[in-house]
One Martini backbone bead per residue (centre of mass of N, CA, C, O) as a GRO file, in nm:
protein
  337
    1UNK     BB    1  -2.481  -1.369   1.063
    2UNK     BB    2  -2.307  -1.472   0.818
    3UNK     BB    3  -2.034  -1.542   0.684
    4UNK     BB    4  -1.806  -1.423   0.487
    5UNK     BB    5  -1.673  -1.559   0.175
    6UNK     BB    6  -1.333  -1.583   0.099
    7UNK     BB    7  -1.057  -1.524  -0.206
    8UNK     BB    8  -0.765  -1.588  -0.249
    9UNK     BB    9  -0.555  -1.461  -0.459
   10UNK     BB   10  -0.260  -1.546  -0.444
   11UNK     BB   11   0.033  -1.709  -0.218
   12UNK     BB   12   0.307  -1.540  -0.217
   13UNK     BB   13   0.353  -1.255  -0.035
   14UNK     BB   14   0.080  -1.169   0.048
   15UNK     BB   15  -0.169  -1.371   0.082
   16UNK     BB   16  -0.051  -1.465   0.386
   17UNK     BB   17  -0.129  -1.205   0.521
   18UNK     BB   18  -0.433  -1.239   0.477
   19UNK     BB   19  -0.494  -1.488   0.559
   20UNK     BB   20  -0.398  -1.409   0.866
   21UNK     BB   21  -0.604  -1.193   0.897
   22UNK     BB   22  -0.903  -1.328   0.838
   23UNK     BB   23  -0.833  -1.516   1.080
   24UNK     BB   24  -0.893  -1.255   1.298
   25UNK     BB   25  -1.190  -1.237   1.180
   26UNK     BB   26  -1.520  -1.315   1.248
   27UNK     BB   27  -1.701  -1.231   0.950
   28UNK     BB   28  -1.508  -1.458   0.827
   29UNK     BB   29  -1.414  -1.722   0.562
   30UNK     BB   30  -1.208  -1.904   0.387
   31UNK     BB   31  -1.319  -2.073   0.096
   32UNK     BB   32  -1.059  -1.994  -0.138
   33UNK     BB   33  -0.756  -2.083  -0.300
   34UNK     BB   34  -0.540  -1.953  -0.541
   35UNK     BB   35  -0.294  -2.126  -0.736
   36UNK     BB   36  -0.094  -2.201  -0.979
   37UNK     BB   37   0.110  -2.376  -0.683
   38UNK     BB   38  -0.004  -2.570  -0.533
   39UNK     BB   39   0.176  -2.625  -0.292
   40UNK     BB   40   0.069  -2.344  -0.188
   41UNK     BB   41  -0.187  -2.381  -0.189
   42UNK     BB   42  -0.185  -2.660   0.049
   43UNK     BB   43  -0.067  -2.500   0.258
   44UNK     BB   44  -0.319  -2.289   0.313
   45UNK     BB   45  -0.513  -2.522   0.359
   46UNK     BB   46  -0.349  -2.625   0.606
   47UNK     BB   47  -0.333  -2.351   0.762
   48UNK     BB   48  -0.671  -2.267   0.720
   49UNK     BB   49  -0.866  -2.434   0.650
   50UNK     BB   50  -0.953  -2.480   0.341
   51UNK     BB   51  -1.193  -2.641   0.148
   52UNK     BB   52  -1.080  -2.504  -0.136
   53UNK     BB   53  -0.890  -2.547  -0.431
   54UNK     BB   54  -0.709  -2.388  -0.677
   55UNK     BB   55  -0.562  -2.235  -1.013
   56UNK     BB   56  -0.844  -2.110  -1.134
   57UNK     BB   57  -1.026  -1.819  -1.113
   58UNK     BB   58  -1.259  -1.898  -1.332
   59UNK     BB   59  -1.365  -2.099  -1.123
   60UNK     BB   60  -1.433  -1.920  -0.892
   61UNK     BB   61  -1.618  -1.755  -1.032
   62UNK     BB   62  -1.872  -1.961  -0.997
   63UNK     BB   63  -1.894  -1.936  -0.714
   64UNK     BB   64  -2.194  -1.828  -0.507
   65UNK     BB   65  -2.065  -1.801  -0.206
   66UNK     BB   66  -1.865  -1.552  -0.280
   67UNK     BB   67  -1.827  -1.252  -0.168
   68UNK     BB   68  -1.500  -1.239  -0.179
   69UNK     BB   69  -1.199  -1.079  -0.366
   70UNK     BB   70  -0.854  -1.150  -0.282
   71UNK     BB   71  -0.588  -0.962  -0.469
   72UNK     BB   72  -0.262  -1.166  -0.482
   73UNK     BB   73  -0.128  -1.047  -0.773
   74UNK     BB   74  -0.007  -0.925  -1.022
   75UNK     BB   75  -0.043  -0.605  -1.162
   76UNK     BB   76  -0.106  -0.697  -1.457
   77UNK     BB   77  -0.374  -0.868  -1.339
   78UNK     BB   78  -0.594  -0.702  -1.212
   79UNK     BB   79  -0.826  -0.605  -1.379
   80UNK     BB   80  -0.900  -0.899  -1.482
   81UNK     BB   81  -1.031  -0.987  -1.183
   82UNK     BB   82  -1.188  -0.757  -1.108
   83UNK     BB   83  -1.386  -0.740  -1.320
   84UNK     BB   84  -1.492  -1.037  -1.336
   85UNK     BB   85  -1.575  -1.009  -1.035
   86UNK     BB   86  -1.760  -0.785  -1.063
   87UNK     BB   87  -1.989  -0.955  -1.251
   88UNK     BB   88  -1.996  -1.210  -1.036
   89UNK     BB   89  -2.081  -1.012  -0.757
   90UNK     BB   90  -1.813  -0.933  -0.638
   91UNK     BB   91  -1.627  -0.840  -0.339
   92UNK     BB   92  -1.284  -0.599  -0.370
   93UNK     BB   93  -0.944  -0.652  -0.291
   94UNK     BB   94  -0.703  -0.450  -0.428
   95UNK     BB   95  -0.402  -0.429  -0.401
   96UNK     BB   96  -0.137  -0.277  -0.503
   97UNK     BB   97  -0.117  -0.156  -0.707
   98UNK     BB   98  -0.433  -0.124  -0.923
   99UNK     BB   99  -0.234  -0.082  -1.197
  100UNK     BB  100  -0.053   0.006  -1.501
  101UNK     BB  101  -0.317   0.168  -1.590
  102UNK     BB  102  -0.560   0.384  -1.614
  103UNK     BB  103  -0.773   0.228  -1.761
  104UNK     BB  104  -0.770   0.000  -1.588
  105UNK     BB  105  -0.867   0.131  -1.361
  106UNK     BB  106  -1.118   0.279  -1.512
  107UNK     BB  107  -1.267  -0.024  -1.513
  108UNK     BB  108  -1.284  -0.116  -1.254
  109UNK     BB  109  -1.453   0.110  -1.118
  110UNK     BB  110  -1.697   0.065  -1.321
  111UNK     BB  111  -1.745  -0.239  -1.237
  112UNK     BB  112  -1.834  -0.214  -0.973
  113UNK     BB  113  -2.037   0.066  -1.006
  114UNK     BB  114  -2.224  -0.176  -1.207
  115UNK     BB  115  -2.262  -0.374  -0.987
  116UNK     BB  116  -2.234  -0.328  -0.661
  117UNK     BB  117  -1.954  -0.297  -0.541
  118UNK     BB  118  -1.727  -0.326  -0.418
  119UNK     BB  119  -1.370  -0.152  -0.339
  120UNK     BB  120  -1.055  -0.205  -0.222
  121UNK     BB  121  -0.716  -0.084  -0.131
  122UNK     BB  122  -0.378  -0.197   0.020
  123UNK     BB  123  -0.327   0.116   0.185
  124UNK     BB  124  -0.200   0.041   0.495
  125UNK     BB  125  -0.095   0.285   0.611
  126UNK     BB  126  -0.384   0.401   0.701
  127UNK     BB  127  -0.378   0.187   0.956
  128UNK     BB  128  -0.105   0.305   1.083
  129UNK     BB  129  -0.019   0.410   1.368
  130UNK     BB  130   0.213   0.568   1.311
  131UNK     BB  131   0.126   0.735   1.043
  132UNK     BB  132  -0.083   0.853   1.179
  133UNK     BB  133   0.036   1.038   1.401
  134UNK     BB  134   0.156   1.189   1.208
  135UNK     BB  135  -0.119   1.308   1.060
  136UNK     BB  136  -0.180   1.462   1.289
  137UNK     BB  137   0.065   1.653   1.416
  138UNK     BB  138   0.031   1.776   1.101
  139UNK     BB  139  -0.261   1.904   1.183
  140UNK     BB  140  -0.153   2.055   1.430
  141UNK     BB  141   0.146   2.172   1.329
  142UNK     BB  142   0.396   2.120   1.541
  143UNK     BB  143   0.640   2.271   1.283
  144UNK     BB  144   0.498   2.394   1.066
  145UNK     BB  145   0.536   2.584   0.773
  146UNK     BB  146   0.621   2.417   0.596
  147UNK     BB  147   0.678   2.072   0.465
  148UNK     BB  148   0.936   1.788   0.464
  149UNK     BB  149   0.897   1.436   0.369
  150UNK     BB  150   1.116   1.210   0.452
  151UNK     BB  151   1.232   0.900   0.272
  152UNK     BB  152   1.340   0.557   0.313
  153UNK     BB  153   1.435   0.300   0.102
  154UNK     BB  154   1.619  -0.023   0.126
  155UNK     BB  155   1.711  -0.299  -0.081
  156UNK     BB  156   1.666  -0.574  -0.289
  157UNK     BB  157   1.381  -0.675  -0.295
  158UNK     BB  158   1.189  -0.868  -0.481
  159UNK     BB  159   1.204  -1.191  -0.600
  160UNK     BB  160   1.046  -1.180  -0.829
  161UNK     BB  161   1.045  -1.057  -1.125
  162UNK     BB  162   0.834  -0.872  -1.218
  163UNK     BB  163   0.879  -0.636  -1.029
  164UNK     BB  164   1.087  -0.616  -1.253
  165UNK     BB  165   0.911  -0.470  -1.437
  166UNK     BB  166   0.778  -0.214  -1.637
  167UNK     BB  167   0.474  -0.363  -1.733
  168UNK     BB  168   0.420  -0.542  -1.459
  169UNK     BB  169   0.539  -0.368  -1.222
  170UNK     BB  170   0.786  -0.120  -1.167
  171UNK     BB  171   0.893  -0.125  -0.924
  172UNK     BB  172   0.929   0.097  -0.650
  173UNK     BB  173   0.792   0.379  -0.798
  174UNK     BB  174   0.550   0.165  -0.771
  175UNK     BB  175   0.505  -0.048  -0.534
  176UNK     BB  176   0.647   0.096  -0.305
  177UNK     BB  177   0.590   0.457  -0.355
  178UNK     BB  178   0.310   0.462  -0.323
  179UNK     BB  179   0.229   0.484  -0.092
  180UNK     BB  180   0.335   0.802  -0.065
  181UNK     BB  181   0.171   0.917  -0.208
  182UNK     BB  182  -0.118   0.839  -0.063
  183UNK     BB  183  -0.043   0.960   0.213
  184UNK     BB  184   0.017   1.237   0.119
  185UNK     BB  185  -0.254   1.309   0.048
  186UNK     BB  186  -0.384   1.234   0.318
  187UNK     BB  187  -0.205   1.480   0.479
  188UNK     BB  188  -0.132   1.720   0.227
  189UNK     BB  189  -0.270   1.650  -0.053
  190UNK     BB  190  -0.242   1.763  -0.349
  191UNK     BB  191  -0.041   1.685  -0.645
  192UNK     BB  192   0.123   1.906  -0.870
  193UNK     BB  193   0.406   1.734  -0.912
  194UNK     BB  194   0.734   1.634  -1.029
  195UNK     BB  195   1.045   1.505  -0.957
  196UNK     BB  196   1.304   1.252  -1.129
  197UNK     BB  197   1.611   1.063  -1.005
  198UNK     BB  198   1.640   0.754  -1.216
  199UNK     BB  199   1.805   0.407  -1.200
  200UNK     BB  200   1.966   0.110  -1.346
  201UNK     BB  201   2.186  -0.082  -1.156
  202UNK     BB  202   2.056  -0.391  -1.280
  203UNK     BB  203   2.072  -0.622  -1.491
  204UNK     BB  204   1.758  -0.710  -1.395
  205UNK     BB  205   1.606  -0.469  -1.525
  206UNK     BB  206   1.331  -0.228  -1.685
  207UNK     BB  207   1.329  -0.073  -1.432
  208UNK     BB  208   1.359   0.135  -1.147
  209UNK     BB  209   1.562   0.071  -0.885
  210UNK     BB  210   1.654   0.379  -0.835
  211UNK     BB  211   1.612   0.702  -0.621
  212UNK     BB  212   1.452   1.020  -0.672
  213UNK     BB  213   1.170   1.217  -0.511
  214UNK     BB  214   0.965   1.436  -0.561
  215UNK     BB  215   0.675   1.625  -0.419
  216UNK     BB  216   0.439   1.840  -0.518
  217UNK     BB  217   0.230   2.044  -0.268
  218UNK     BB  218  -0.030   2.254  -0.294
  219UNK     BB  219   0.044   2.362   0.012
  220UNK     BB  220   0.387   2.349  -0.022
  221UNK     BB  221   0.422   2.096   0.024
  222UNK     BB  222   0.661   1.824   0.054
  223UNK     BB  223   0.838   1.507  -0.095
  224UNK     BB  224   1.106   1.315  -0.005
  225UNK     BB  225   1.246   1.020  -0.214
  226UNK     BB  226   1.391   0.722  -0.145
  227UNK     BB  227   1.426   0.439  -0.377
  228UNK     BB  228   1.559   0.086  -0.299
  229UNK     BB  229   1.637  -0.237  -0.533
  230UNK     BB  230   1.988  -0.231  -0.532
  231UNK     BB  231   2.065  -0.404  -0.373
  232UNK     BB  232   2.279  -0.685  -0.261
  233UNK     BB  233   2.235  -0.970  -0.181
  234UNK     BB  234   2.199  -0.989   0.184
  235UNK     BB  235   2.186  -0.737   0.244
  236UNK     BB  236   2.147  -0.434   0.451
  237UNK     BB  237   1.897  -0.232   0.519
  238UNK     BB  238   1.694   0.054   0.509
  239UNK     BB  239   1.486   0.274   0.715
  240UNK     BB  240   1.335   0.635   0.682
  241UNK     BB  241   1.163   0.898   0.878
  242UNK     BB  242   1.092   1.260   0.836
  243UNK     BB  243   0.957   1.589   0.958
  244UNK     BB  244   1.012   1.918   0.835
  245UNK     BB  245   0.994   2.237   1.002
  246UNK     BB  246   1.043   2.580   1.137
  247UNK     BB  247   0.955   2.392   1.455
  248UNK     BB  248   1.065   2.160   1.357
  249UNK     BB  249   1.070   1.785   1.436
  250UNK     BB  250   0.958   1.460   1.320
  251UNK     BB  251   1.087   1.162   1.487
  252UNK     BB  252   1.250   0.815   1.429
  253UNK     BB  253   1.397   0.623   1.634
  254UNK     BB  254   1.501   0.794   1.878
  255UNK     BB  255   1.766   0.812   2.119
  256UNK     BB  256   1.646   0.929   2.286
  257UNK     BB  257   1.463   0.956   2.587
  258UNK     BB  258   1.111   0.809   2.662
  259UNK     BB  259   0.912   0.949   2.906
  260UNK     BB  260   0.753   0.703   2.852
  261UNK     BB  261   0.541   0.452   2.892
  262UNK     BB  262   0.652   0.165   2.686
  263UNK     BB  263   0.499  -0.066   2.491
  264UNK     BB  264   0.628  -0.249   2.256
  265UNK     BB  265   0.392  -0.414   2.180
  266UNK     BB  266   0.167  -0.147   2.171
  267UNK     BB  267   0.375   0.063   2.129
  268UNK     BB  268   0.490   0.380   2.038
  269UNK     BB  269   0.687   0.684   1.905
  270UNK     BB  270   0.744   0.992   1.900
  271UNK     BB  271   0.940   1.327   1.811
  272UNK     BB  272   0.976   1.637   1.894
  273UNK     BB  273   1.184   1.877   1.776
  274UNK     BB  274   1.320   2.160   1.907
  275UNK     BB  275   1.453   2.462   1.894
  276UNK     BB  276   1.508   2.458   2.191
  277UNK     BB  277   1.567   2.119   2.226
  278UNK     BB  278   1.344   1.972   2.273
  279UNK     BB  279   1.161   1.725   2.359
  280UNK     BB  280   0.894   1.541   2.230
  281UNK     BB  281   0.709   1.246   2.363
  282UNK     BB  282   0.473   1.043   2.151
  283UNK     BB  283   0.192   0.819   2.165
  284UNK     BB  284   0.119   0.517   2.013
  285UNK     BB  285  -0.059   0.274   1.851
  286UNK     BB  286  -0.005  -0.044   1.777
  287UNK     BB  287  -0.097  -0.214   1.490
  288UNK     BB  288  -0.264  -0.438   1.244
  289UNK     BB  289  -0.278  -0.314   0.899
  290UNK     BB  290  -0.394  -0.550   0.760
  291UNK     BB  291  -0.641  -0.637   0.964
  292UNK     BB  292  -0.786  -0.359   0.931
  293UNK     BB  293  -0.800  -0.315   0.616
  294UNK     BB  294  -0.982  -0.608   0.642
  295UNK     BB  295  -1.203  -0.520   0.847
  296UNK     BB  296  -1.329  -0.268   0.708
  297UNK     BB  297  -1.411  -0.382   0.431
  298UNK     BB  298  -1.618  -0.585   0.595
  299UNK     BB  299  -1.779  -0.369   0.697
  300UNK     BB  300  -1.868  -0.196   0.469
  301UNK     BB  301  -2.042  -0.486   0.356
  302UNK     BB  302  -2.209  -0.479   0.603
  303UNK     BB  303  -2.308  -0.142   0.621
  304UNK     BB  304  -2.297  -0.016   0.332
  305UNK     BB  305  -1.998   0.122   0.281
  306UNK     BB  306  -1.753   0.339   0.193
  307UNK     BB  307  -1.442   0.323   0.114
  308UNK     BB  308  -1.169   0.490   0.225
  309UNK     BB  309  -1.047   0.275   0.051
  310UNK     BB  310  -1.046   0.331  -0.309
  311UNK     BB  311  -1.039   0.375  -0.642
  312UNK     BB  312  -1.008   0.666  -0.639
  313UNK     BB  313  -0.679   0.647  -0.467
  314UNK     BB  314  -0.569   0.439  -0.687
  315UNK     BB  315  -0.600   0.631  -0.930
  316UNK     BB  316  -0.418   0.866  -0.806
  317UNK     BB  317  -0.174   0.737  -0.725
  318UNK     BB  318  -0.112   0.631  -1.031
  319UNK     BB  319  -0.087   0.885  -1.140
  320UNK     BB  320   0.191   0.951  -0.992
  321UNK     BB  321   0.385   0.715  -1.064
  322UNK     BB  322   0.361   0.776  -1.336
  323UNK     BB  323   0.483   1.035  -1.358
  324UNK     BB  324   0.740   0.961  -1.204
  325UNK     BB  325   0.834   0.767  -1.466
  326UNK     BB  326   0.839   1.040  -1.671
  327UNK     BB  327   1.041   1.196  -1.492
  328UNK     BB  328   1.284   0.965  -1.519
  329UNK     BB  329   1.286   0.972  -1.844
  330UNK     BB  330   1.305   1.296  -1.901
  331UNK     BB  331   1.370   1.491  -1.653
  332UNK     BB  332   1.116   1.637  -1.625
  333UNK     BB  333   0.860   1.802  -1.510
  334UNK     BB  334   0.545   1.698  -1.362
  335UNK     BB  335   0.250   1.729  -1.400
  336UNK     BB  336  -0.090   1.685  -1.240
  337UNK     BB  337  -0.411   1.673  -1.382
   0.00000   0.00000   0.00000
């Protein structure tokens, strides 16, 4: 079977992130580069051996070899390349959030399913063999339940201004806390509510660039988040989270000793914590998540399967974001309808 040939438009954060899993992948081989910043194509196209690049998207859609094309533009433009895409035949794999607009999204699904193209989205965590671990020790009850599932990062942000724009990108409310609503759901099921106190703290941003959120899910269990990017540039970020639940906790990054032998390559673990004092480590294996989840999409367009993550999980992400955001702007709990 010939290689599947793929289209990377945008080559500015995450592009080169894809450009290096696709070349990981033996089932395809990217065929254009696209950005608007020609040095930008130019380093892609000589680092990835890739043989044509572009400025402009619409005329690569133009070309019928392309079978593949991944959006890694700003959020406020994918819905214009998905559809465009769509219609031009080709299957669309976009970036995390899928839009800024539920209408946006649901045209984005719509363009697809009358295509009959593939659709899939950037839910990279989905892939994260720790994030896995947790996801499973939760099926197992490990910890009792309800549980409450703590979040944070912090850091200074995105290098460029779009994401801090409350129309363009959204913030890390939209940008970055979406993998976790996506992810609460795949593991704890649907959200029912949320509360968010969230503040802009940097003199240029018209988003939300700190704050903190509740989830509240149909099953009981919660999920509470804080993320900022309003550290200042140069500052050292954290990121931490860990599962509370009645009969213990599920902790990252503990300074227990491991009783596994951990291949730090390969391995990684997780620990339980329990009431009697009991520590277990669980061992996980390391993924390469981006390379998995564009390795999936590429096996479901090769096998005619519908992808794990497609537009109906971005369209439900997004419906929690923009919650999010309205109760960050009213100080009021919102339901999910």
């Amino acid at each position: 079977m010939p290689k599947l040939k793929v289209a990377i438009v945008g080559y500015g954060q995450i592009g080169p992130v894809h450009a290096q899993a696709y070349s990981n992948i033996e089932d395809v081989e990217i065929a254009c580069i696209v950005d608007l910043d020609e040095e930008r194509a130019k380093k892609a196209q000589q680092d990835y051996n890739i043989p044509r690049r572009l400025t402009s998207y619409d005329e690569m859609l133009k070309m019928d070899d392309i079978d593949i094309v991944s959006v890694c533009i700003p959020t406020y433009l994918h819905a214009d390349l998905t559809i465009k895409a769509a219609k031009a035949g080709k299957h669309v794999f976009c970036e995390k959030p899928m839009a800024m607009k539920l209408e946006d999204a649901d045209a984005m699904i719509e363009a697809c399913d009358k295509a009959g193209v593939k659709l899939g989205l950037g839910f990279c965590r989905r892939f994260d063999g720790e994030w896995l671990k947790l996801r499973e020790l939760v099926q197992q009850n490990a910890v009792g339940k309800p549980m409450v599932w703590r979040h944070m990062t912090a850091g200074e942000g995105a290098p460029t201004p779009w994401f801090f724009d409350k129309d363009l990108g959204g913030g890390p409310f939209m940008d970055g806390a979406v993998h976790n609503y996506d992810f609460g759901r795949y593991m704890f099921g649907e959200v029912k509510e949320v509360k968010a106190d969230l503040h802009r703290l940097r003199s240029n941003t018209t988003a939300f660039d700190t704050g903190t959120v509740i989830l509240y899910f149909e099953s009981g269990n919660k999920s509470v988040l804080h993320w900022s990017w309003g550290l200042p540039r140069g500052s050292h970020g954290c990121y931490m989270h860990d599962i509370i639940g009645p009969e213990g906790a599920i902790l990252f990054n503990n300074p227990a000793k491991d009783p596994l032998v951990v291949d730090d390559e390969k391995h990684g673990a997780l620990y339980i914590s329990k009431a009697n004092r009991e520590v277990i480590a669980v061992q996980y294996e390391k993924t390469r998540m981006y390379e998995e989840e564009l390795r999936h999409f590429v096996n479901c367009i090769i096998q005619d399967k519908k992808p794990a993550v497609g537009g109906e999980e971005g369209f439900e992400a997004l419906k929690i974001a923009l919650a999010v955001l309205k109760a960050g702007e009213t100080g009021e709990v919102v339901k999910i309808s």
